[in-house]
Structure formats: structure tokens, C-alpha cells
Amino acid sequence: MSTAALRGMPLIERYRDFLPVTDATPVISMGEGATPLVRLDKLSECLELDVHVKLEGLNPTGSFKDRGMCFAMSKAVEEGATAVICASTGNTSAAAAAYAARAGLTCAVIIPGGKIALGKLAQALIYGAKVLAVDGNFDDALRIVRELSENHPIALVNSLNPYRLEGQKTAAFEVCDALGDAPDVLCIPVGNAGNISAYWMGFGEYRQAGRSTRLPRMMGFQADGSAPLVRGEVVTSPETIATAIRIGNPVRGEQALQAMNDSAGGVDAVTDDEILSAYRMLAASEGVFCEPSSASSVAGLIKAQAAGRFTPGERVVCVLTGNGLKDPDTAIAQSGGVIEIPAQYAAAEKALYGD
Ligand code: F0G
């Protein structure tokens, strides 16, 4: 079936055979997944590689989190939950709030105060979640929600929840289906390290099932100021403009390192300048608007290519995890300003063509 035909079909139905679903599992869905895989012609030519991006920002709430959240929410309902909770740098809270609203569950989210993008905050609020902002970072928020979920009947839907990864692994299936097999390399941003772990599971399971023949090298990228896996230690005060991956103590860190190791890939850090440069280039040269954290996958690819990590012509997929519209403040700050003119033809002509 074509991507167009698949779009709108619940992800749980599409990949039922690969998911721990029972007859009792309700299907809570908004038509997530089946996102486009787009070739970047200019970047491919420039890097002498075959570069594609997976546009996960086209999911219902604008990020890859919907893949895992539809499934985690379905299982929470199956298990009788009436409330869910998560810590979040923004996207998980948006997805949890939306899918909880759809499932009729109450939702609480804990976010790092002042450190999530405007669009994500707007989403969590309008979907009706109870939003708590802590005077701390994501790692603090996660510590608190873990304890709350142990002491109260409220289901944790962070990527500690195994169903989140089960849902998210379906993106790897789609990449294989779109390309006819797994790519040579997958470049992906790493925050709490759930998504890279999920992709690795997905590539492994697809090959096991005979639906693909090989496995990609998994290359994970963290922001320089929040790079615990690169440094090999917890970062107590993570900092980066890429707020979605501003995480100093990733819960799935070990699993992610294993994936990168087993696949002969690796982990590296990219600076905020490298991230923003890739972010602007993707929009202005390829017409692809992702959020800054997502651009770290492309920034990492560019850095790795400069270090000679690829053979010419290799096929690379970069995961663009979230939609650029999530973070209008960064987009505006990174762009040329608006030119204000009087409402007259001559003024417009002068502004565009000079005197
Ligand atoms: N990209 C975006 C846009 C994200 O929102 C996240 C994580 C990641 C990449 C990293 O994925 O954590 O699985 O390694 N966002 C989480 C959140 C932490 O709360 O929304 P990861």
C-alpha cells in the first residue's frame, strides 16, 4: 500500500503483527505514522551521499512521540488506568495530553520551567493537561513523576514505559518499506535515548521477520552542552538551544550505547551553532522546517562526513523528529527581520527592487 493509503490508518492496525496487542487492546489513534521520507537533493550532492529525511513533524501533534503515545495510551486504557503522567521537554507532554484527551483520561505533565518551546506549551494547555513547571530541568521532572507514579494510581507514559518504544519502532519499519531495505546509516537526535533504542529494535525485528536484509549503522547526536553519552557521565546542568534534548541523565542511555556499538555506529555531540546552521539550511535550501533539536541529526551528519565517516554514495536517513512550528521564537530569532512598509505599491516596489 502507498504511504498515502496508509496515512490515517491506525499505526496499531498497520503493524499489529509486530506489537504486543491483544483482542482487549483498544485502538486509540489519530492516524499517526506513515510520515514522508524525503530525499534532500542539494545536500546529497554537496556531501556525495544519498541523504533522506524522515519528516516526523507530520504526525498528529507534530512529533514522533505520537507513535509511542498512541500505543502507551491504548495499553494504559487496556490496563484500566484513568490518569497518566509524564515529565517532558515539551513534545511528550503535547502527545500525552492529546492522546489522553482522546482516550478520556486525565493527564498531568511536569516540564522544566521556562525551557520548553512555546508551541509545545500551548499544546499541553489546550489539550487540557494539568501542567506543572518545575524550577529545575527535565531530569528533575522525571525523578518526581517516577515517584508520583509509584505512590499513586497514575500511569507513567515516559519512554521508561516499554509500550512507548514498541510504538516508536514502527518508524524503522516505514524507513525500510520506503527504501526497499534498511539504509546504510541512520542519524538521529538523542535526548532521553528512547527513540534511537526504538529504531534499533525496529530494524532488528524487521530483518528477523525477513522484511529487510540488513541493519544500518546507528549514529546518535547530542547537543554539546547536554551530551552525557559522549562524555560518559551525567551532566548536572544541561544547556542547549535545542531544548527538546536538554537532558543530562538519559534513562535509556545504556540501551542506546549498546545499539550504537552493536551497529558499528557511534555517538557524537554537535554545538548549538552547528545545530542552528543545519536548521536554517534545511529550511532555506531544502524547504524543510524542523525544530532545532531535530536538526542535530543533520548537523551530526555534516560533521561526520567532514571527518570522513562515510563511503561516497552511501544511503543515509536523518530523522527530523519534530515540526519547526513548535518553536516559533527560535525561527524568528534565526531569520531576517520583517520589512515594514506603508500600504502603497511604490513602497513595495522600492523595497523589492530598489530605486
Ligand atoms: N527530538 C525531539 C523533537 C524530541 O522532542 C526529543 C525528546 C528527541 C528528539 C530525543 O528523543 O528522548 O527519545 O532520545 N523529547 C522528549 C520530550 C524528552 O519530553 O518531549 P529521545
Tab-separated table of C-alpha atoms and ligand atoms in Angstrom:
chain	number	residue	atom	x	y	z
A	1	MET	CA	0.000	0.000	0.000
A	2	SER	CA	1.241	3.518	-0.719
A	3	THR	CA	2.114	5.956	2.048
A	4	ALA	CA	-0.931	7.987	1.074
A	5	ALA	CA	-3.205	4.975	1.505
A	6	LEU	CA	-1.597	4.121	4.820
A	7	ARG	CA	-1.879	7.608	6.221
A	8	GLY	CA	-4.837	7.830	8.528
A	9	MET	CA	-4.804	4.099	9.290
A	10	PRO	CA	-4.062	3.488	12.976
A	11	LEU	CA	-0.436	2.545	13.430
A	12	ILE	CA	-1.516	-0.250	15.763
A	13	GLU	CA	-3.557	-1.858	12.961
A	14	ARG	CA	-0.841	-1.411	10.371
A	15	TYR	CA	1.831	-3.167	12.409
A	16	ARG	CA	-0.340	-5.386	14.587
A	17	ASP	CA	1.860	-8.435	13.979
A	18	PHE	CA	4.861	-6.623	15.433
A	19	LEU	CA	3.167	-5.183	18.530
A	20	PRO	CA	2.127	-6.791	21.831
A	21	VAL	CA	-1.575	-6.246	21.119
A	22	THR	CA	-4.400	-8.435	22.396
A	23	ASP	CA	-8.083	-8.563	21.473
A	24	ALA	CA	-8.663	-6.488	24.600
A	25	THR	CA	-6.379	-3.650	23.456
A	26	PRO	CA	-8.417	-0.622	22.368
A	27	VAL	CA	-7.051	1.272	19.377
A	28	ILE	CA	-6.545	4.886	20.370
A	29	SER	CA	-5.404	6.646	17.247
A	30	MET	CA	-5.264	9.861	15.283
A	31	GLY	CA	-3.718	8.368	12.166
A	32	GLU	CA	-0.139	8.649	13.354
A	33	GLY	CA	2.871	7.450	11.375
A	34	ALA	CA	3.146	6.918	7.600
A	35	THR	CA	5.252	10.077	7.519
A	36	PRO	CA	7.101	11.067	4.331
A	37	LEU	CA	10.701	10.105	3.635
A	38	VAL	CA	12.087	12.922	1.514
A	39	ARG	CA	15.351	12.979	-0.434
A	40	LEU	CA	17.484	16.084	0.074
A	41	ASP	CA	18.904	16.587	-3.418
A	42	LYS	CA	21.133	19.556	-2.676
A	43	LEU	CA	22.636	18.144	0.497
A	44	SER	CA	23.116	14.748	-1.188
A	45	GLU	CA	25.088	16.365	-3.974
A	46	CYS	CA	27.099	18.510	-1.587
A	47	LEU	CA	28.057	15.592	0.680
A	48	GLU	CA	28.302	12.978	-2.126
A	49	LEU	CA	25.823	10.824	-0.239
A	50	ASP	CA	22.202	9.762	-0.761
A	51	VAL	CA	20.520	11.697	2.040
A	52	HIS	CA	16.886	11.330	3.068
A	53	VAL	CA	14.941	12.857	5.932
A	54	LYS	CA	12.033	11.251	7.766
A	55	LEU	CA	9.539	14.007	8.469
A	56	GLU	CA	8.222	13.020	11.872
A	57	GLY	CA	6.871	16.525	12.404
A	58	LEU	CA	3.929	15.484	10.226
A	59	ASN	CA	2.474	13.325	12.976
A	60	PRO	CA	-0.831	14.500	14.535
A	61	THR	CA	0.752	16.503	17.362
A	62	GLY	CA	3.820	17.409	15.321
A	63	SER	CA	6.426	14.967	16.599
A	64	PHE	CA	7.466	11.300	16.595
A	65	LYS	CA	6.091	10.978	20.122
A	66	ASP	CA	2.649	10.165	18.705
A	67	ARG	CA	3.868	6.749	17.554
A	68	GLY	CA	4.717	5.689	21.069
A	69	MET	CA	1.957	7.598	22.773
A	70	CYS	CA	-0.923	6.057	20.798
A	71	PHE	CA	0.288	2.662	21.905
A	72	ALA	CA	1.169	3.570	25.513
A	73	MET	CA	-2.264	5.174	25.880
A	74	SER	CA	-4.041	2.175	24.353
A	75	LYS	CA	-2.264	-0.153	26.790
A	76	ALA	CA	-2.958	2.182	29.730
A	77	VAL	CA	-6.677	2.031	28.925
A	78	GLU	CA	-6.491	-1.748	28.483
A	79	GLU	CA	-4.903	-1.983	31.939
A	80	GLY	CA	-7.655	0.131	33.499
A	81	ALA	CA	-5.787	3.416	34.020
A	82	THR	CA	-7.801	6.592	34.408
A	83	ALA	CA	-4.886	9.018	34.628
A	84	VAL	CA	-1.456	9.384	33.021
A	85	ILE	CA	1.619	11.438	33.850
A	86	CYS	CA	4.929	12.302	32.209
A	87	ALA	CA	7.944	14.553	32.519
A	88	SER	CA	8.747	16.337	29.309
A	89	THR	CA	10.864	18.806	27.421
A	90	GLY	CA	7.654	19.549	25.514
A	91	ASN	CA	6.783	17.051	22.812
A	92	THR	CA	5.965	14.122	25.071
A	93	SER	CA	3.661	16.384	27.072
A	94	ALA	CA	1.874	17.520	23.905
A	95	ALA	CA	1.388	13.944	22.721
A	96	ALA	CA	0.359	12.636	26.158
A	97	ALA	CA	-2.149	15.444	26.612
A	98	ALA	CA	-3.685	14.912	23.169
A	99	TYR	CA	-3.990	11.130	23.353
A	100	ALA	CA	-5.249	11.296	26.950
A	101	ALA	CA	-7.949	13.731	25.838
A	102	ARG	CA	-8.939	11.311	23.087
A	103	ALA	CA	-8.969	8.338	25.448
A	104	GLY	CA	-10.896	10.218	28.139
A	105	LEU	CA	-8.087	10.027	30.704
A	106	THR	CA	-6.812	12.852	32.857
A	107	CYS	CA	-3.254	13.921	32.170
A	108	ALA	CA	-0.607	15.675	34.247
A	109	VAL	CA	2.731	16.818	32.848
A	110	ILE	CA	5.814	18.193	34.561
A	111	ILE	CA	8.065	20.408	32.491
A	112	PRO	CA	11.278	22.361	33.125
A	113	GLY	CA	10.032	25.897	33.795
A	114	GLY	CA	10.838	28.417	31.061
A	115	LYS	CA	12.655	25.822	28.958
A	116	ILE	CA	10.091	24.418	26.578
A	117	ALA	CA	9.179	25.798	23.174
A	118	LEU	CA	6.074	27.958	23.006
A	119	GLY	CA	4.067	25.733	20.659
A	120	LYS	CA	4.531	22.687	22.876
A	121	LEU	CA	3.350	24.540	25.943
A	122	ALA	CA	0.321	25.798	24.020
A	123	GLN	CA	-0.473	22.213	23.003
A	124	ALA	CA	-0.288	20.725	26.500
A	125	LEU	CA	-2.528	23.502	27.814
A	126	ILE	CA	-5.179	23.443	25.102
A	127	TYR	CA	-5.461	19.632	25.153
A	128	GLY	CA	-6.409	20.090	28.804
A	129	ALA	CA	-3.476	18.636	30.736
A	130	LYS	CA	-2.592	19.832	34.198
A	131	VAL	CA	0.794	21.462	33.567
A	132	LEU	CA	3.330	21.798	36.378
A	133	ALA	CA	6.534	23.729	35.691
A	134	VAL	CA	9.449	22.867	37.987
A	135	ASP	CA	12.266	25.099	38.968
A	136	GLY	CA	14.706	22.555	37.559
A	137	ASN	CA	15.469	20.544	34.430
A	138	PHE	CA	13.952	17.501	32.694
A	139	ASP	CA	15.916	15.074	34.855
A	140	ASP	CA	14.416	16.649	37.998
A	141	ALA	CA	10.934	16.451	36.477
A	142	LEU	CA	11.406	12.775	35.612
A	143	ARG	CA	12.591	11.940	39.126
A	144	ILE	CA	9.403	13.495	40.515
A	145	VAL	CA	6.977	11.802	38.111
A	146	ARG	CA	8.574	8.405	38.719
A	147	GLU	CA	7.920	8.805	42.419
A	148	LEU	CA	4.380	10.082	41.871
A	149	SER	CA	3.546	7.101	39.672
A	150	GLU	CA	4.857	4.735	42.369
A	151	ASN	CA	2.724	6.340	45.082
A	152	HIS	CA	-0.491	6.996	43.149
A	153	PRO	CA	-2.683	5.182	40.617
A	154	ILE	CA	-1.349	7.146	37.655
A	155	ALA	CA	0.323	5.529	34.629
A	156	LEU	CA	3.769	6.753	33.624
A	157	VAL	CA	3.996	7.406	29.871
A	158	ASN	CA	7.626	8.473	29.575
A	159	SER	CA	9.848	6.241	27.454
A	160	LEU	CA	10.576	4.171	30.557
A	161	ASN	CA	7.198	2.728	29.611
A	162	PRO	CA	8.059	-0.169	27.234
A	163	TYR	CA	4.979	0.426	25.060
A	164	ARG	CA	6.373	3.803	24.029
A	165	LEU	CA	9.353	2.134	22.381
A	166	GLU	CA	7.139	-0.535	20.838
A	167	GLY	CA	5.135	2.147	19.075
A	168	GLN	CA	8.162	4.199	18.088
A	169	LYS	CA	9.976	1.256	16.485
A	170	THR	CA	7.399	1.380	13.654
A	171	ALA	CA	9.296	4.334	12.165
A	172	ALA	CA	12.153	1.955	11.335
A	173	PHE	CA	9.676	-0.327	9.535
A	174	GLU	CA	8.476	2.607	7.437
A	175	VAL	CA	12.038	3.600	6.531
A	176	CYS	CA	12.734	0.046	5.301
A	177	ASP	CA	9.460	-0.083	3.364
A	178	ALA	CA	10.118	3.273	1.703
A	179	LEU	CA	13.675	2.412	0.639
A	180	GLY	CA	13.194	-1.293	-0.049
A	181	ASP	CA	15.681	-2.143	2.712
A	182	ALA	CA	17.399	-0.522	5.683
A	183	PRO	CA	19.722	2.397	4.843
A	184	ASP	CA	23.494	2.293	5.393
A	185	VAL	CA	23.276	4.842	8.202
A	186	LEU	CA	20.608	6.308	10.473
A	187	CYS	CA	21.350	9.723	12.022
A	188	ILE	CA	19.128	10.640	14.933
A	189	PRO	CA	18.981	13.174	17.788
A	190	VAL	CA	19.439	11.719	21.266
A	191	GLY	CA	17.854	13.116	24.423
A	192	ASN	CA	16.455	10.554	26.829
A	193	ALA	CA	17.696	7.962	24.295
A	194	GLY	CA	14.359	6.209	23.826
A	195	ASN	CA	13.938	6.859	20.133
A	196	ILE	CA	17.314	5.558	18.984
A	197	SER	CA	16.685	2.449	21.093
A	198	ALA	CA	13.268	2.044	19.478
A	199	TYR	CA	14.620	2.371	15.917
A	200	TRP	CA	17.265	-0.240	16.659
A	201	MET	CA	14.603	-2.633	17.936
A	202	GLY	CA	12.567	-1.928	14.807
A	203	PHE	CA	15.395	-2.546	12.351
A	204	GLY	CA	16.284	-5.766	14.179
A	205	GLU	CA	12.741	-7.100	14.248
A	206	TYR	CA	12.100	-6.274	10.597
A	207	ARG	CA	15.205	-8.108	9.480
A	208	GLN	CA	14.343	-11.041	11.725
A	209	ALA	CA	10.937	-11.210	10.038
A	210	GLY	CA	12.538	-11.204	6.582
A	211	ARG	CA	11.082	-7.798	5.700
A	212	SER	CA	14.586	-6.286	5.308
A	213	THR	CA	18.011	-7.812	4.828
A	214	ARG	CA	20.428	-5.624	6.737
A	215	LEU	CA	20.943	-3.221	9.627
A	216	PRO	CA	22.088	0.408	9.496
A	217	ARG	CA	24.924	1.988	11.447
A	218	MET	CA	23.187	3.935	14.204
A	219	MET	CA	24.659	7.402	14.707
A	220	GLY	CA	23.229	9.372	17.622
A	221	PHE	CA	23.779	13.078	18.174
A	222	GLN	CA	23.520	15.066	21.370
A	223	ALA	CA	23.846	18.811	21.876
A	224	ASP	CA	27.304	19.764	23.086
A	225	GLY	CA	26.062	21.263	26.367
A	226	SER	CA	23.878	18.208	27.070
A	227	ALA	CA	25.991	15.270	25.970
A	228	PRO	CA	26.167	12.719	28.807
A	229	LEU	CA	26.614	9.757	26.453
A	230	VAL	CA	29.520	11.422	24.660
A	231	ARG	CA	31.185	12.464	27.909
A	232	GLY	CA	30.443	9.179	29.680
A	233	GLU	CA	28.934	10.884	32.724
A	234	VAL	CA	25.766	12.578	33.909
A	235	VAL	CA	25.570	16.280	33.020
A	236	THR	CA	24.059	18.024	36.034
A	237	SER	CA	23.224	21.340	34.359
A	238	PRO	CA	22.498	20.573	30.701
A	239	GLU	CA	22.252	23.581	28.395
A	240	THR	CA	21.407	23.950	24.699
A	241	ILE	CA	19.160	25.929	22.404
A	242	ALA	CA	17.772	22.539	21.363
A	243	THR	CA	15.512	22.376	24.424
A	244	ALA	CA	13.871	19.080	23.416
A	245	ILE	CA	17.179	17.271	24.007
A	246	ARG	CA	18.302	19.297	27.010
A	247	ILE	CA	18.742	16.161	29.133
A	248	GLY	CA	21.684	15.279	31.356
A	249	ASN	CA	20.838	11.775	32.546
A	250	PRO	CA	19.156	9.726	29.797
A	251	VAL	CA	17.058	6.855	31.075
A	252	ARG	CA	17.707	4.690	28.001
A	253	GLY	CA	21.386	5.650	27.795
A	254	GLU	CA	22.816	2.131	28.199
A	255	GLN	CA	20.448	0.678	25.631
A	256	ALA	CA	21.307	3.441	23.167
A	257	LEU	CA	25.063	2.958	23.609
A	258	GLN	CA	24.584	-0.755	23.018
A	259	ALA	CA	22.701	-0.048	19.777
A	260	MET	CA	25.371	2.346	18.534
A	261	ASN	CA	28.091	-0.102	19.477
A	262	ASP	CA	26.459	-3.225	18.049
A	263	SER	CA	25.727	-1.438	14.773
A	264	ALA	CA	29.259	-0.022	14.331
A	265	GLY	CA	27.778	3.475	14.553
A	266	GLY	CA	28.560	5.917	17.326
A	267	VAL	CA	27.578	8.919	19.367
A	268	ASP	CA	28.851	12.469	18.991
A	269	ALA	CA	27.999	15.994	20.080
A	270	VAL	CA	27.144	18.989	17.910
A	271	THR	CA	27.342	22.599	19.042
A	272	ASP	CA	24.375	24.948	19.117
A	273	ASP	CA	25.938	26.844	16.202
A	274	GLU	CA	26.175	23.645	14.149
A	275	ILE	CA	22.573	22.780	15.030
A	276	LEU	CA	21.276	26.229	14.077
A	277	SER	CA	23.250	26.285	10.867
A	278	ALA	CA	21.711	22.935	9.811
A	279	TYR	CA	18.288	24.199	10.957
A	280	ARG	CA	18.490	27.298	8.743
A	281	MET	CA	19.952	25.372	5.804
A	282	LEU	CA	17.191	22.751	5.892
A	283	ALA	CA	14.507	25.430	5.757
A	284	ALA	CA	16.105	27.883	3.338
A	285	SER	CA	17.715	25.415	0.949
A	286	GLU	CA	15.526	22.305	1.118
A	287	GLY	CA	12.162	23.764	2.229
A	288	VAL	CA	12.090	21.557	5.320
A	289	PHE	CA	11.190	23.252	8.597
A	290	CYS	CA	12.010	21.171	11.658
A	291	GLU	CA	12.650	22.142	15.243
A	292	PRO	CA	16.253	22.821	16.342
A	293	SER	CA	16.677	19.508	18.183
A	294	SER	CA	15.706	17.621	15.047
A	295	ALA	CA	18.334	19.479	13.025
A	296	SER	CA	21.029	17.975	15.240
A	297	SER	CA	20.732	14.791	13.150
A	298	VAL	CA	21.680	16.711	10.003
A	299	ALA	CA	24.307	18.779	11.839
A	300	GLY	CA	25.798	15.496	13.014
A	301	LEU	CA	25.745	14.046	9.520
A	302	ILE	CA	27.614	17.081	8.162
A	303	LYS	CA	30.186	16.853	10.950
A	304	ALA	CA	30.664	13.098	10.490
A	305	GLN	CA	31.054	13.498	6.741
A	306	ALA	CA	33.759	16.132	7.276
A	307	ALA	CA	35.536	13.597	9.487
A	308	GLY	CA	35.423	11.013	6.664
A	309	ARG	CA	32.977	8.640	8.307
A	310	PHE	CA	31.212	7.615	5.076
A	311	THR	CA	31.907	5.988	1.734
A	312	PRO	CA	30.692	8.118	-1.211
A	313	GLY	CA	27.171	7.252	-2.290
A	314	GLU	CA	26.099	5.711	0.996
A	315	ARG	CA	22.421	5.987	1.812
A	316	VAL	CA	21.716	7.969	4.974
A	317	VAL	CA	18.410	8.662	6.713
A	318	CYS	CA	18.240	11.577	9.154
A	319	VAL	CA	15.267	11.580	11.496
A	320	LEU	CA	13.653	15.012	11.779
A	321	THR	CA	11.809	14.354	14.988
A	322	GLY	CA	9.624	17.450	15.387
A	323	ASN	CA	7.885	20.193	13.413
A	324	GLY	CA	9.505	23.622	13.155
A	325	LEU	CA	6.224	25.306	14.062
A	326	LYS	CA	6.668	24.024	17.600
A	327	ASP	CA	9.280	26.687	18.247
A	328	PRO	CA	8.350	29.964	16.526
A	329	ASP	CA	10.625	32.010	18.800
A	330	THR	CA	13.785	30.313	17.523
A	331	ALA	CA	12.616	30.502	13.913
A	332	ILE	CA	12.045	34.233	14.123
A	333	ALA	CA	15.270	34.867	16.033
A	334	GLN	CA	17.227	32.933	13.388
A	335	SER	CA	15.704	34.721	10.403
A	336	GLY	CA	15.938	38.073	8.685
A	337	GLY	CA	13.513	40.623	10.114
A	338	VAL	CA	10.238	41.718	8.568
A	339	ILE	CA	10.462	44.821	6.365
A	340	GLU	CA	7.700	47.249	7.335
A	341	ILE	CA	6.337	49.464	4.556
A	342	PRO	CA	3.396	51.824	4.008
A	343	ALA	CA	0.410	50.263	2.201
A	344	GLN	CA	1.475	51.631	-1.192
A	345	TYR	CA	2.570	49.961	-4.428
A	346	ALA	CA	5.597	52.218	-4.753
A	347	ALA	CA	6.867	51.331	-1.307
A	348	ALA	CA	6.627	47.601	-2.049
A	349	GLU	CA	8.356	48.043	-5.388
A	350	LYS	CA	11.116	50.074	-3.824
A	351	ALA	CA	11.620	47.533	-1.037
A	352	LEU	CA	11.890	44.683	-3.549
A	353	TYR	CA	13.688	46.273	-6.473
A	354	GLY	CA	15.348	49.408	-5.062
A	355	ASP	CA	15.071	52.893	-6.572
B	1	F0G	N1	13.764	15.303	19.075
B	1	F0G	C1	12.697	15.866	19.638
B	1	F0G	C2	11.962	16.885	18.853
B	1	F0G	C3	12.296	15.493	20.938
B	1	F0G	O1	11.229	16.068	21.484
B	1	F0G	C4	13.048	14.530	21.645
B	1	F0G	C5	12.687	14.151	23.002
B	1	F0G	C6	14.153	13.962	20.994
B	1	F0G	C7	14.474	14.368	19.718
B	1	F0G	C8	15.000	12.930	21.639
B	1	F0G	O2	14.343	11.705	21.733
B	1	F0G	O3	14.444	11.402	24.191
B	1	F0G	O4	13.888	9.511	22.674
B	1	F0G	O5	16.191	10.434	22.746
B	1	F0G	N2	11.809	14.717	23.683
B	1	F0G	C9	11.333	14.268	24.993
B	1	F0G	C10	10.130	15.076	25.428
B	1	F0G	C11	12.387	14.136	26.017
B	1	F0G	O6	9.869	15.189	26.623
B	1	F0G	O7	9.404	15.552	24.570
B	1	F0G	P1	14.737	10.688	22.902
